[in-house]
Amino acid sequence: ASFSFMGCLQISDGSNIVNLLASNSPSVSYALTQQKYFSNYSPVIGFYIYEPIEYWNATVQEHLKTLSHGFNKISWMDNFF
């Protein structure tokens, strides 16, 4: 399976991600909202699969669920719940 992590790096030193986006892109609204409400938290990390996959297949869904569980556990967050 091929996959990647997106959002693992943060742009800093005065750079604003909004300046890198097309002005009519829906990503601008997302980026501004993320900066306003979530900038005090760690960067957003996306989990993407770059190959055809049968999402409707129950076995595939279970495999993806198992795969994603490794990313759900964040020890320092346990202190807040």
PDB file of C-alpha atoms in Angstrom:
ATOM      1  CA  ALA A   1       0.000   0.000   0.000  1.00  0.00           C
ATOM      2  CA  SER A   2       1.227   3.479  -0.711  1.00  0.00           C
ATOM      3  CA  PHE A   3       0.371   6.305   1.647  1.00  0.00           C
ATOM      4  CA  SER A   4       1.743   9.593   2.899  1.00  0.00           C
ATOM      5  CA  PHE A   5       1.532  12.020   5.778  1.00  0.00           C
ATOM      6  CA  MET A   6       0.509  15.544   4.921  1.00  0.00           C
ATOM      7  CA  GLY A   7       0.862  18.529   7.179  1.00  0.00           C
ATOM      8  CA  CYS A   8       3.820  17.250   9.169  1.00  0.00           C
ATOM      9  CA  LEU A   9       5.807  20.402   8.558  1.00  0.00           C
ATOM     10  CA  GLN A  10       4.869  23.897   9.615  1.00  0.00           C
ATOM     11  CA  ILE A  11       5.754  27.034   7.734  1.00  0.00           C
ATOM     12  CA  SER A  12       7.222  29.541  10.166  1.00  0.00           C
ATOM     13  CA  ASP A  13       9.399  32.624  10.361  1.00  0.00           C
ATOM     14  CA  GLY A  14       6.620  35.004   9.353  1.00  0.00           C
ATOM     15  CA  SER A  15       5.397  33.005   6.364  1.00  0.00           C
ATOM     16  CA  ASN A  16       1.659  32.633   5.998  1.00  0.00           C
ATOM     17  CA  ILE A  17       0.300  29.579   4.188  1.00  0.00           C
ATOM     18  CA  VAL A  18      -2.613  31.694   2.883  1.00  0.00           C
ATOM     19  CA  ASN A  19      -0.157  33.656   0.732  1.00  0.00           C
ATOM     20  CA  LEU A  20       0.765  30.438  -1.066  1.00  0.00           C
ATOM     21  CA  LEU A  21      -2.834  29.533  -1.982  1.00  0.00           C
ATOM     22  CA  ALA A  22      -4.980  30.692  -4.883  1.00  0.00           C
ATOM     23  CA  SER A  23      -7.238  33.469  -3.575  1.00  0.00           C
ATOM     24  CA  ASN A  24     -10.420  31.721  -4.764  1.00  0.00           C
ATOM     25  CA  SER A  25      -9.435  28.372  -3.251  1.00  0.00           C
ATOM     26  CA  PRO A  26     -11.616  26.841  -0.505  1.00  0.00           C
ATOM     27  CA  SER A  27      -8.319  26.072   1.216  1.00  0.00           C
ATOM     28  CA  VAL A  28      -7.955  29.771   2.088  1.00  0.00           C
ATOM     29  CA  SER A  29     -11.066  29.659   4.281  1.00  0.00           C
ATOM     30  CA  TYR A  30      -9.863  26.429   5.878  1.00  0.00           C
ATOM     31  CA  ALA A  31      -6.372  27.837   6.537  1.00  0.00           C
ATOM     32  CA  LEU A  32      -7.724  31.041   8.086  1.00  0.00           C
ATOM     33  CA  THR A  33     -10.100  29.090  10.344  1.00  0.00           C
ATOM     34  CA  GLN A  34      -7.331  26.693  11.336  1.00  0.00           C
ATOM     35  CA  GLN A  35      -5.035  29.601  12.197  1.00  0.00           C
ATOM     36  CA  LYS A  36      -7.733  31.399  14.182  1.00  0.00           C
ATOM     37  CA  TYR A  37      -8.968  28.497  16.306  1.00  0.00           C
ATOM     38  CA  PHE A  38      -6.246  25.845  16.292  1.00  0.00           C
ATOM     39  CA  SER A  39      -2.904  27.621  15.932  1.00  0.00           C
ATOM     40  CA  ASN A  40      -1.995  26.840  19.555  1.00  0.00           C
ATOM     41  CA  TYR A  41      -2.091  23.118  18.827  1.00  0.00           C
ATOM     42  CA  SER A  42       0.302  20.877  16.960  1.00  0.00           C
ATOM     43  CA  PRO A  43       0.057  20.803  13.158  1.00  0.00           C
ATOM     44  CA  VAL A  44      -2.779  18.993  11.456  1.00  0.00           C
ATOM     45  CA  ILE A  45      -1.694  15.655  10.075  1.00  0.00           C
ATOM     46  CA  GLY A  46      -3.657  13.981   7.291  1.00  0.00           C
ATOM     47  CA  PHE A  47      -3.526  10.318   6.372  1.00  0.00           C
ATOM     48  CA  TYR A  48      -3.896   9.805   2.625  1.00  0.00           C
ATOM     49  CA  ILE A  49      -3.919   6.658   0.494  1.00  0.00           C
ATOM     50  CA  TYR A  50      -2.753   7.154  -3.081  1.00  0.00           C
ATOM     51  CA  GLU A  51      -3.984   4.049  -4.809  1.00  0.00           C
ATOM     52  CA  PRO A  52      -7.334   2.618  -5.854  1.00  0.00           C
ATOM     53  CA  ILE A  53      -8.969   0.900  -2.907  1.00  0.00           C
ATOM     54  CA  GLU A  54     -12.366  -0.726  -2.402  1.00  0.00           C
ATOM     55  CA  TYR A  55     -13.677   1.468   0.422  1.00  0.00           C
ATOM     56  CA  TRP A  56     -17.062  -0.286   0.307  1.00  0.00           C
ATOM     57  CA  ASN A  57     -15.450  -3.655   1.095  1.00  0.00           C
ATOM     58  CA  ALA A  58     -15.912  -4.494   4.811  1.00  0.00           C
ATOM     59  CA  THR A  59     -12.545  -6.284   4.970  1.00  0.00           C
ATOM     60  CA  VAL A  60     -10.771  -3.247   3.512  1.00  0.00           C
ATOM     61  CA  GLN A  61     -12.600  -0.983   5.980  1.00  0.00           C
ATOM     62  CA  GLU A  62     -11.416  -3.132   8.895  1.00  0.00           C
ATOM     63  CA  HIS A  63      -7.854  -3.078   7.557  1.00  0.00           C
ATOM     64  CA  LEU A  64      -7.915   0.730   7.294  1.00  0.00           C
ATOM     65  CA  LYS A  65      -9.410   0.996  10.766  1.00  0.00           C
ATOM     66  CA  THR A  66      -6.633  -1.192  12.190  1.00  0.00           C
ATOM     67  CA  LEU A  67      -4.013   0.805  10.300  1.00  0.00           C
ATOM     68  CA  SER A  68      -5.351   4.127  11.568  1.00  0.00           C
ATOM     69  CA  HIS A  69      -5.503   3.052  15.236  1.00  0.00           C
ATOM     70  CA  GLY A  70      -1.748   3.453  15.454  1.00  0.00           C
ATOM     71  CA  PHE A  71      -2.186   7.188  14.886  1.00  0.00           C
ATOM     72  CA  ASN A  72      -4.944   7.725  17.456  1.00  0.00           C
ATOM     73  CA  LYS A  73      -2.929   7.251  20.633  1.00  0.00           C
ATOM     74  CA  ILE A  74      -1.212  10.426  21.803  1.00  0.00           C
ATOM     75  CA  SER A  75       0.030   9.977  25.370  1.00  0.00           C
ATOM     76  CA  TRP A  76       0.162  13.638  26.397  1.00  0.00           C
ATOM     77  CA  MET A  77      -3.487  14.073  25.399  1.00  0.00           C
ATOM     78  CA  ASP A  78      -4.524  11.476  27.991  1.00  0.00           C
ATOM     79  CA  ASN A  79      -3.955  14.140  30.662  1.00  0.00           C
ATOM     80  CA  PHE A  80      -6.881  16.153  29.296  1.00  0.00           C
ATOM     81  CA  PHE A  81      -9.494  13.382  29.176  1.00  0.00           C
TER      82      PHE A  81
END
